[in-house]
Amino acid sequence: MTIIGIDKMSFFSPHQYIDMVELANARGEEPNKYLIGIGQTEQAVIPSTQDVVTMAANAADEMLTASDRKKITMILFATESGIDNSKSGAVYLQRLLGINPYARTIELKQACYAGTFALMQARDYVTLHPDEKVLVVASDIARYGLQTSGEVTQGGGAVAMLVAANPMIAEINQDSQFLSRDIMDFWRPVYADTARVDGKYSSNVYQDFFKKVWTRYKSKTGRDIADFKALAFHLPFTKMGLKALRDVLPEATDEQQVVLMDEFEASRVYNKRIGNLYTGSLYLSLYSLLDNSQSLKAGDRIGMFSYGSGAEGEFYSLTLRPHFSAGLVTGQIDTLLANRQYVTIADYEKIFNNQLKGAADREFDFKGDPAKFVLHGLKNERRQYICN
Ligand code: HMG
């Protein structure tokens, strides 16, 4: 049977960041609360010249060859920070990236879960059409507001994944277990540009959903923790994944507990410095694991826990392919992080309040933004995208 899965992955986050010690000092909090209690060291700052479309385009562009662009017949755009209630972000991407015009383009939403749903749809589609490729992007800006308890868990960026037959990175196994329940732990009404959240409740529900889908996974598949080399989690903040991991660690032998903890540390290296990127967080964590693990090898099974508030949880597994590292853009995130510019908390607050809002024509100065795709402004209620 043909193997279907993630062929390539690429990541983008804007060129500016703040330091969590400085944010803690500015908010009158103990720095270790942010560094250890929350598990974040830096946070991406999203300039007015980037939105979910430009971030997705910047991520996908770095991994797509001319041949990929011809073979893509579907673009699935997962986001909860969409820029339009009608038109999908995927249509803009098709033009910006020069993708085959005979492709389907659609946007998907269920809080942070939509990227996983998109990936599963892509896998099923390519199973039926193994000569075609599907572009999945998960692009978001996590915004809670200045001086809120969620502020330390903000961030933003995009992960792009190409789903294809005989993939380079990993096979997506047909073993998903999922659960949905109508609850109000986190939501964003259409009139609001910041999330509403019941923070402690959301963390408890996350852990509860993880335990439920993990238990169901084990009973449906007959597998147990010994079958996994690593577990990757949706990381709204990296301590959240640690809490979930600790819930199941006692099921492993002492020796395997060390391995799972080591792999978890590898899986949160990048998320600690970017923050939450909602739909993309689990996939940035996967990227971090693949890039930073010292011991992963072909054939290893990785458990993936996806959680989207509101709420939906899914647990499934990936099996690593022989040359999985070749599916990542070499040195991409190290370069991105090394080139990022530090901003003060005062400047971050100005940037935070200078996002595109309302219907009036506006132009942004995009000279300082080194990204290839930037948002130039709004003209006649149309977003103006520029290829730098
Ligand atoms: P808070 O009330 O400011 O923090 O909000 P806290 O008082 O709970 O402290 C946080 C941790 O720091 C605690 O550890 C403290 O003990 C510890 P815990 O008990 O949780 O293990 N702490 C310290 N540790 C070391 N040294 C110190 C120190 N002081 C305290 N000196 C909260 C934290 C996460 C609730 C808040 O930031 C928030 O509401 N964030 C947004 C919501 C969120 O991320 N929820 C996660 C689950 S829901 C989800 O994942 C979905 C989501 O991604 C959205 C979507 O699906 O679209 C959010």
Short mmCIF file of C-alpha atoms and ligand atoms in Angstrom, two decimals:
data_model
loop_
_atom_site.label_atom_id
_atom_site.label_comp_id
_atom_site.label_asym_id
_atom_site.label_seq_id
_atom_site.Cartn_x
_atom_site.Cartn_y
_atom_site.Cartn_z
CA MET A 1 0.00 0.00 0.00
CA THR A 2 1.22 3.50 -0.81
CA ILE A 3 2.42 5.46 2.22
CA ILE A 4 0.80 8.88 2.66
CA GLY A 5 2.03 11.58 5.00
CA ILE A 6 3.94 14.78 5.63
CA ASP A 7 6.48 15.27 2.86
CA LYS A 8 7.86 18.68 3.84
CA MET A 9 7.44 21.24 6.63
CA SER A 10 8.31 24.91 6.85
CA PHE A 11 7.84 27.62 9.48
CA PHE A 12 7.59 31.39 9.58
CA SER A 13 7.24 33.90 12.38
CA PRO A 14 7.88 37.67 12.17
CA HIS A 15 11.21 39.36 12.77
CA GLN A 16 10.59 40.82 16.24
CA TYR A 17 10.31 39.44 19.78
CA ILE A 18 10.04 40.41 23.42
CA ASP A 19 11.82 38.89 26.40
CA MET A 20 9.64 37.20 29.03
CA VAL A 21 11.77 38.43 31.94
CA GLU A 22 11.12 42.00 30.79
CA LEU A 23 7.41 41.32 30.35
CA ALA A 24 7.28 39.83 33.86
CA ASN A 25 9.07 42.88 35.30
CA ALA A 26 6.73 45.25 33.46
CA ARG A 27 3.67 43.36 34.76
CA GLY A 28 4.91 43.10 38.36
CA GLU A 29 5.28 39.30 38.19
CA GLU A 30 8.11 37.07 39.38
CA PRO A 31 10.17 36.21 36.20
CA ASN A 32 10.26 32.51 37.14
CA LYS A 33 6.50 32.41 36.92
CA TYR A 34 6.81 33.10 33.19
CA LEU A 35 10.06 31.17 32.61
CA ILE A 36 9.24 28.05 34.66
CA GLY A 37 5.58 28.25 35.73
CA ILE A 38 4.43 29.02 32.16
CA GLY A 39 7.53 27.74 30.36
CA GLN A 40 8.11 30.65 27.96
CA THR A 41 11.33 32.63 27.45
CA GLU A 42 10.51 34.89 24.45
CA GLN A 43 7.43 35.83 22.45
CA ALA A 44 6.99 36.68 18.78
CA VAL A 45 5.72 40.21 18.15
CA ILE A 46 3.50 40.55 15.09
CA PRO A 47 4.00 43.83 13.18
CA SER A 48 1.15 45.50 11.29
CA THR A 49 2.83 44.36 8.05
CA GLN A 50 2.12 40.67 8.79
CA ASP A 51 -1.20 38.83 9.01
CA VAL A 52 -2.19 35.18 8.73
CA VAL A 53 -2.04 35.29 4.93
CA THR A 54 1.47 36.77 4.68
CA MET A 55 2.78 34.49 7.43
CA ALA A 56 1.36 31.41 5.68
CA ALA A 57 2.78 32.56 2.34
CA ASN A 58 6.21 33.21 3.89
CA ALA A 59 6.20 29.74 5.49
CA ALA A 60 5.02 27.79 2.42
CA ASP A 61 7.16 29.65 -0.12
CA GLU A 62 10.41 28.43 1.46
CA MET A 63 9.60 24.75 0.95
CA LEU A 64 7.72 24.60 -2.37
CA THR A 65 9.48 23.75 -5.63
CA ALA A 66 8.06 24.73 -9.02
CA SER A 67 6.95 21.11 -9.47
CA ASP A 68 5.15 21.10 -6.07
CA ARG A 69 3.26 24.26 -7.07
CA LYS A 70 2.00 22.50 -10.22
CA LYS A 71 1.02 19.31 -8.41
CA ILE A 72 -0.91 20.91 -5.53
CA THR A 73 -4.64 20.46 -6.17
CA MET A 74 -5.90 21.57 -2.78
CA ILE A 75 -4.92 24.29 -0.28
CA LEU A 76 -6.31 23.87 3.23
CA PHE A 77 -5.88 27.01 5.37
CA ALA A 78 -6.41 26.41 9.09
CA THR A 79 -6.79 29.54 11.21
CA GLU A 80 -8.82 31.20 13.93
CA SER A 81 -7.41 34.65 13.11
CA GLY A 82 -9.00 34.88 9.66
CA ILE A 83 -9.07 38.24 7.90
CA ASP A 84 -12.46 37.84 6.21
CA ASN A 85 -15.74 36.15 7.07
CA SER A 86 -16.34 35.06 3.47
CA LYS A 87 -13.19 34.74 1.41
CA SER A 88 -10.70 32.10 2.50
CA GLY A 89 -7.05 32.82 3.20
CA ALA A 90 -6.25 29.91 0.88
CA VAL A 91 -7.35 31.84 -2.24
CA TYR A 92 -4.85 34.62 -1.52
CA LEU A 93 -2.16 32.00 -0.97
CA GLN A 94 -2.82 30.39 -4.32
CA ARG A 95 -2.06 33.68 -6.11
CA LEU A 96 0.84 34.79 -3.92
CA LEU A 97 2.57 31.40 -4.26
CA GLY A 98 1.79 30.82 -7.93
CA ILE A 99 0.00 27.54 -7.24
CA ASN A 100 -1.87 25.61 -9.93
CA PRO A 101 -5.11 27.50 -10.75
CA TYR A 102 -7.02 24.19 -10.94
CA ALA A 103 -6.77 23.73 -7.19
CA ARG A 104 -9.42 23.80 -4.47
CA THR A 105 -8.95 26.51 -1.82
CA ILE A 106 -10.70 26.51 1.55
CA GLU A 107 -10.34 27.83 5.12
CA LEU A 108 -11.08 25.71 8.22
CA LYS A 109 -11.87 26.71 11.81
CA GLN A 110 -12.17 24.97 15.17
CA ALA A 111 -9.83 26.93 17.44
CA CYS A 112 -6.37 25.35 17.62
CA TYR A 113 -7.64 22.01 16.32
CA ALA A 114 -8.26 22.98 12.66
CA GLY A 115 -4.69 22.27 11.50
CA THR A 116 -5.06 18.65 12.54
CA PHE A 117 -8.39 18.30 10.78
CA ALA A 118 -6.83 19.80 7.64
CA LEU A 119 -3.97 17.32 7.84
CA MET A 120 -6.37 14.37 8.13
CA GLN A 121 -8.42 15.62 5.17
CA ALA A 122 -5.23 16.01 3.15
CA ARG A 123 -4.11 12.47 4.04
CA ASP A 124 -7.49 11.00 3.01
CA TYR A 125 -7.53 12.99 -0.24
CA VAL A 126 -4.03 11.95 -1.27
CA THR A 127 -4.88 8.33 -0.41
CA LEU A 128 -7.51 8.53 -3.16
CA HIS A 129 -5.35 10.66 -5.49
CA PRO A 130 -1.73 9.61 -4.89
CA ASP A 131 -0.34 11.65 -7.80
CA GLU A 132 -1.59 14.92 -6.32
CA LYS A 133 -0.29 17.00 -3.41
CA VAL A 134 -2.13 19.03 -0.76
CA LEU A 135 -0.77 22.16 0.91
CA VAL A 136 -1.85 22.50 4.55
CA VAL A 137 -1.12 25.73 6.39
CA ALA A 138 -1.81 26.52 10.03
CA SER A 139 -1.41 30.26 10.59
CA ASP A 140 -2.47 32.32 13.61
CA ILE A 141 -1.88 35.29 15.87
CA ALA A 142 -2.57 34.62 19.55
CA ARG A 143 -3.93 37.83 21.12
CA TYR A 144 -5.32 38.16 24.63
CA GLY A 145 -4.61 41.84 25.25
CA LEU A 146 -2.08 43.94 27.12
CA GLN A 147 -1.92 43.36 30.88
CA THR A 148 -4.17 40.30 30.82
CA SER A 149 -3.24 36.97 32.40
CA GLY A 150 -3.19 35.45 28.91
CA GLU A 151 -0.63 38.00 27.64
CA VAL A 152 2.33 35.76 28.53
CA THR A 153 0.82 33.08 26.27
CA GLN A 154 0.54 35.23 23.13
CA GLY A 155 2.63 34.70 19.98
CA GLY A 156 2.13 34.00 16.29
CA GLY A 157 3.40 32.35 13.16
CA ALA A 158 2.60 29.79 10.52
CA VAL A 159 3.51 26.20 9.77
CA ALA A 160 3.15 24.89 6.22
CA MET A 161 3.05 21.18 5.43
CA LEU A 162 2.99 19.41 2.10
CA VAL A 163 1.04 16.15 2.17
CA ALA A 164 2.00 13.61 -0.48
CA ALA A 165 2.50 9.94 -1.31
CA ASN A 166 5.89 8.44 -0.32
CA PRO A 167 6.57 11.39 2.00
CA MET A 168 9.98 12.39 3.28
CA ILE A 169 9.06 13.17 6.91
CA ALA A 170 6.40 10.85 8.30
CA GLU A 171 3.50 8.57 7.53
CA ILE A 172 0.20 9.80 9.01
CA ASN A 173 -1.26 6.65 10.55
CA GLN A 174 -4.97 5.82 10.38
CA ASP A 175 -5.37 5.64 14.14
CA SER A 176 -6.97 8.94 15.22
CA GLN A 177 -9.17 9.02 18.29
CA PHE A 178 -11.13 12.22 18.88
CA LEU A 179 -13.59 13.86 21.20
CA SER A 180 -15.72 17.04 21.03
CA ARG A 181 -17.74 18.81 23.71
CA ASP A 182 -19.56 22.18 23.62
CA ILE A 183 -17.84 24.18 26.38
CA MET A 184 -16.72 27.79 26.91
CA ASP A 185 -13.07 27.64 27.89
CA PHE A 186 -11.77 30.02 25.20
CA TRP A 187 -13.55 31.80 22.35
CA ARG A 188 -13.44 35.00 20.28
CA PRO A 189 -16.76 36.60 19.28
CA VAL A 190 -16.83 38.11 15.77
CA TYR A 191 -16.76 41.67 17.18
CA ALA A 192 -13.58 41.07 19.23
CA ASP A 193 -9.92 41.07 18.23
CA THR A 194 -8.74 39.48 21.47
CA ALA A 195 -9.69 36.08 22.90
CA ARG A 196 -12.05 35.55 25.83
CA VAL A 197 -10.71 32.85 28.11
CA ASP A 198 -11.37 31.02 31.35
CA GLY A 199 -7.68 30.23 31.79
CA LYS A 200 -7.59 27.66 34.60
CA TYR A 201 -10.70 25.90 33.30
CA SER A 202 -9.16 25.72 29.80
CA SER A 203 -6.02 24.09 31.21
CA ASN A 204 -8.08 21.55 33.15
CA VAL A 205 -10.19 20.69 30.10
CA TYR A 206 -7.04 20.30 27.97
CA GLN A 207 -5.65 17.74 30.45
CA ASP A 208 -9.01 15.97 30.72
CA PHE A 209 -9.36 15.70 26.93
CA PHE A 210 -5.82 14.37 26.64
CA LYS A 211 -6.44 11.64 29.21
CA LYS A 212 -9.74 10.68 27.58
CA VAL A 213 -8.44 10.40 23.99
CA TRP A 214 -5.25 8.68 25.15
CA THR A 215 -7.27 6.06 27.07
CA ARG A 216 -9.54 5.55 24.07
CA TYR A 217 -6.54 5.31 21.74
CA LYS A 218 -5.01 2.55 23.85
CA SER A 219 -8.22 0.55 24.02
CA LYS A 220 -9.00 0.91 20.28
CA THR A 221 -5.47 0.16 18.99
CA GLY A 222 -4.07 -2.19 21.64
CA ARG A 223 -0.97 0.00 21.84
CA ASP A 224 0.49 1.47 25.01
CA ILE A 225 3.10 4.03 25.98
CA ALA A 226 5.94 1.60 25.21
CA ASP A 227 5.04 1.90 21.50
CA PHE A 228 5.99 5.60 21.44
CA LYS A 229 9.40 7.18 21.09
CA ALA A 230 8.00 10.65 21.77
CA LEU A 231 4.75 12.46 22.49
CA ALA A 232 4.16 15.90 20.96
CA PHE A 233 1.49 18.24 22.31
CA HIS A 234 -0.41 21.33 21.35
CA LEU A 235 1.63 23.91 23.30
CA PRO A 236 -0.38 27.06 24.14
CA PHE A 237 2.50 27.55 26.59
CA THR A 238 5.09 24.86 27.07
CA LYS A 239 4.26 24.00 30.70
CA MET A 240 0.83 22.85 29.43
CA GLY A 241 2.38 19.99 27.47
CA LEU A 242 4.58 19.10 30.43
CA LYS A 243 1.50 18.79 32.64
CA ALA A 244 -0.18 16.48 30.14
CA LEU A 245 2.98 14.39 29.72
CA ARG A 246 3.31 14.01 33.49
CA ASP A 247 -0.24 12.60 33.58
CA VAL A 248 0.87 9.54 31.56
CA LEU A 249 4.58 9.22 32.45
CA PRO A 250 3.93 6.75 35.31
CA GLU A 251 2.71 4.28 32.63
CA ALA A 252 6.30 4.09 31.27
CA THR A 253 9.33 2.28 32.69
CA ASP A 254 11.94 4.44 34.45
CA GLU A 255 14.20 4.16 31.41
CA GLN A 256 11.47 5.20 28.98
CA GLN A 257 10.42 8.09 31.21
CA VAL A 258 13.88 9.59 30.72
CA VAL A 259 13.58 9.19 26.94
CA LEU A 260 10.09 10.74 26.83
CA MET A 261 11.23 13.70 28.95
CA ASP A 262 14.30 14.25 26.73
CA GLU A 263 12.15 14.20 23.61
CA PHE A 264 9.64 16.55 25.22
CA GLU A 265 12.44 19.04 25.92
CA ALA A 266 13.44 18.82 22.24
CA SER A 267 9.80 19.38 21.24
CA ARG A 268 9.49 22.68 23.12
CA VAL A 269 12.75 24.43 22.18
CA TYR A 270 11.12 26.57 19.48
CA ASN A 271 7.71 27.01 21.13
CA LYS A 272 9.40 28.53 24.21
CA ARG A 273 10.71 31.33 21.97
CA ILE A 274 7.69 31.89 19.71
CA GLY A 275 4.69 31.52 22.04
CA ASN A 276 1.28 30.22 21.08
CA LEU A 277 0.44 30.10 17.39
CA TYR A 278 -2.91 28.36 17.96
CA THR A 279 -3.44 26.02 14.94
CA GLY A 280 0.29 25.76 14.28
CA SER A 281 1.48 25.11 17.85
CA LEU A 282 1.41 21.31 17.74
CA TYR A 283 3.16 21.38 14.37
CA LEU A 284 5.85 23.83 15.51
CA SER A 285 6.40 21.42 18.39
CA LEU A 286 6.73 18.53 15.94
CA TYR A 287 9.22 20.60 13.90
CA SER A 288 11.13 21.39 17.10
CA LEU A 289 11.23 17.70 18.02
CA LEU A 290 12.49 16.65 14.58
CA ASP A 291 15.10 19.39 14.51
CA ASN A 292 16.37 19.12 18.09
CA SER A 293 16.07 15.45 19.09
CA GLN A 294 19.38 13.62 19.37
CA SER A 295 17.93 10.13 19.08
CA LEU A 296 14.93 9.92 16.75
CA LYS A 297 15.28 7.42 13.94
CA ALA A 298 13.33 5.97 11.02
CA GLY A 299 10.37 3.84 12.12
CA ASP A 300 9.90 5.64 15.45
CA ARG A 301 6.27 6.29 16.37
CA ILE A 302 5.41 9.80 17.58
CA GLY A 303 2.15 10.43 19.45
CA MET A 304 0.42 13.69 18.54
CA PHE A 305 -2.10 15.40 20.84
CA SER A 306 -4.12 18.16 19.23
CA TYR A 307 -6.44 20.37 21.30
CA GLY A 308 -8.72 23.18 20.19
CA SER A 309 -10.82 25.06 22.69
CA GLY A 310 -14.54 24.94 22.52
CA ALA A 311 -13.56 22.02 22.50
CA GLU A 312 -12.09 19.24 20.42
CA GLY A 313 -9.19 16.88 21.10
CA GLU A 314 -7.51 14.28 18.90
CA PHE A 315 -4.71 11.80 19.45
CA TYR A 316 -3.02 10.09 16.51
CA SER A 317 0.42 8.86 15.56
CA LEU A 318 3.09 9.50 12.93
CA THR A 319 5.76 7.01 11.86
CA LEU A 320 9.08 8.55 10.88
CA ARG A 321 10.44 7.91 7.39
CA PRO A 322 14.10 7.06 6.61
CA HIS A 323 15.23 10.58 5.64
CA PHE A 324 12.85 12.62 7.76
CA SER A 325 15.29 15.49 8.40
CA ALA A 326 15.50 16.15 4.65
CA GLY A 327 11.84 17.24 4.68
CA LEU A 328 12.66 20.30 6.83
CA VAL A 329 14.19 23.49 5.44
CA THR A 330 17.81 23.18 6.64
CA GLY A 331 18.73 25.67 9.37
CA GLN A 332 15.48 27.56 8.85
CA ILE A 333 14.40 28.21 12.44
CA ASP A 334 17.91 28.78 13.81
CA THR A 335 18.40 31.48 11.17
CA LEU A 336 14.97 32.99 11.82
CA LEU A 337 15.60 33.17 15.58
CA ALA A 338 19.17 34.47 15.17
CA ASN A 339 17.98 37.30 12.92
CA ARG A 340 15.05 38.39 15.07
CA GLN A 341 15.12 41.90 16.49
CA TYR A 342 14.55 42.51 20.17
CA VAL A 343 11.86 45.07 21.03
CA THR A 344 11.21 46.78 24.35
CA ILE A 345 7.90 46.27 26.16
CA ALA A 346 6.97 49.90 25.41
CA ASP A 347 7.53 49.36 21.68
CA TYR A 348 5.69 46.03 21.72
CA GLU A 349 2.68 47.78 23.26
CA LYS A 350 2.70 50.34 20.42
CA ILE A 351 2.98 47.57 17.81
CA PHE A 352 0.19 45.62 19.52
CA ASN A 353 -2.14 48.62 19.23
CA ASN A 354 -1.22 49.39 15.61
CA GLN A 355 -2.86 46.44 13.85
CA LEU A 356 -5.10 46.85 10.82
CA LYS A 357 -8.60 47.59 12.08
CA GLY A 358 -11.71 49.15 10.56
CA ALA A 359 -12.57 50.05 6.97
CA ALA A 360 -10.51 53.23 6.43
CA ASP A 361 -7.74 53.20 3.81
CA ARG A 362 -4.31 52.78 5.45
CA GLU A 363 -0.73 52.25 4.41
CA PHE A 364 2.00 50.65 6.46
CA ASP A 365 5.70 51.32 6.07
CA PHE A 366 6.99 47.84 5.24
CA LYS A 367 10.65 48.80 4.66
CA GLY A 368 11.66 47.47 8.09
CA ASP A 369 10.00 44.09 7.53
CA PRO A 370 12.49 41.70 5.89
CA ALA A 371 9.86 39.06 5.01
CA LYS A 372 9.19 38.23 1.36
CA PHE A 373 5.41 38.71 1.65
CA VAL A 374 4.11 41.75 3.53
CA LEU A 375 0.81 43.54 4.09
CA HIS A 376 1.08 47.04 2.65
CA GLY A 377 -2.27 48.23 3.95
CA LEU A 378 -5.96 48.54 3.11
CA LYS A 379 -7.37 50.21 0.00
CA ASN A 380 -11.09 50.26 -0.81
CA GLU A 381 -11.51 47.62 1.91
CA ARG A 382 -9.09 45.29 0.11
CA ARG A 383 -5.92 44.10 1.81
CA GLN A 384 -2.86 45.01 -0.25
CA TYR A 385 -0.24 42.28 -0.28
CA ILE A 386 3.25 42.92 -1.63
CA CYS A 387 5.98 40.50 -2.62
CA ASN A 388 9.18 42.20 -1.37
P1 HMG B 1 -2.14 32.82 35.76
O1 HMG B 1 -3.37 32.81 36.61
O2 HMG B 1 -1.49 34.15 35.59
O3 HMG B 1 -1.00 31.91 36.28
O4 HMG B 1 -2.55 32.25 34.34
P2 HMG B 1 -0.97 30.94 37.57
O5 HMG B 1 -1.13 31.72 38.81
O6 HMG B 1 -1.87 29.77 37.33
O7 HMG B 1 0.55 30.46 37.45
C1 HMG B 1 0.99 29.71 36.37
C2 HMG B 1 1.99 28.69 36.87
O8 HMG B 1 3.16 29.36 37.30
C3 HMG B 1 1.49 27.87 38.06
O9 HMG B 1 1.97 26.54 37.86
C4 HMG B 1 2.23 28.49 39.22
O10 HMG B 1 2.42 27.61 40.32
C5 HMG B 1 3.55 28.84 38.57
P3 HMG B 1 0.94 25.30 37.82
O11 HMG B 1 0.24 25.28 39.13
O12 HMG B 1 -0.03 25.61 36.71
O13 HMG B 1 1.80 24.13 37.55
N1 HMG B 1 4.33 29.87 39.26
C6 HMG B 1 5.67 29.81 39.41
N2 HMG B 1 6.57 28.87 39.05
C7 HMG B 1 7.89 29.09 39.32
N3 HMG B 1 8.33 30.21 39.98
C8 HMG B 1 7.45 31.16 40.39
C9 HMG B 1 6.06 30.98 40.08
N4 HMG B 1 4.95 31.71 40.34
C10 HMG B 1 3.89 31.03 39.82
N5 HMG B 1 7.90 32.25 41.03
C11 HMG B 1 -2.84 30.88 32.42
C12 HMG B 1 -1.93 31.22 33.61
C13 HMG B 1 -2.16 29.82 31.58
C14 HMG B 1 -4.18 30.36 32.95
C15 HMG B 1 -3.06 32.18 31.59
O14 HMG B 1 -1.85 32.62 31.07
C16 HMG B 1 -4.06 32.00 30.46
O15 HMG B 1 -5.27 32.13 30.66
N6 HMG B 1 -3.57 31.70 29.21
C17 HMG B 1 -4.47 31.50 28.05
C18 HMG B 1 -5.25 30.21 28.10
C19 HMG B 1 -4.44 28.97 27.79
O16 HMG B 1 -3.36 29.03 27.22
N7 HMG B 1 -5.00 27.80 28.13
C20 HMG B 1 -4.34 26.54 27.83
C21 HMG B 1 -5.31 25.39 27.59
S1 HMG B 1 -6.53 25.82 26.37
C22 HMG B 1 -5.69 25.63 24.84
O17 HMG B 1 -4.63 25.09 24.79
C23 HMG B 1 -6.34 26.22 23.64
C24 HMG B 1 -5.76 27.55 23.17
O18 HMG B 1 -4.51 27.32 22.51
C25 HMG B 1 -6.76 28.26 22.23
C26 HMG B 1 -7.34 27.50 21.06
O19 HMG B 1 -7.63 26.30 21.09
O20 HMG B 1 -7.62 28.19 20.07
C27 HMG B 1 -5.52 28.52 24.33
#
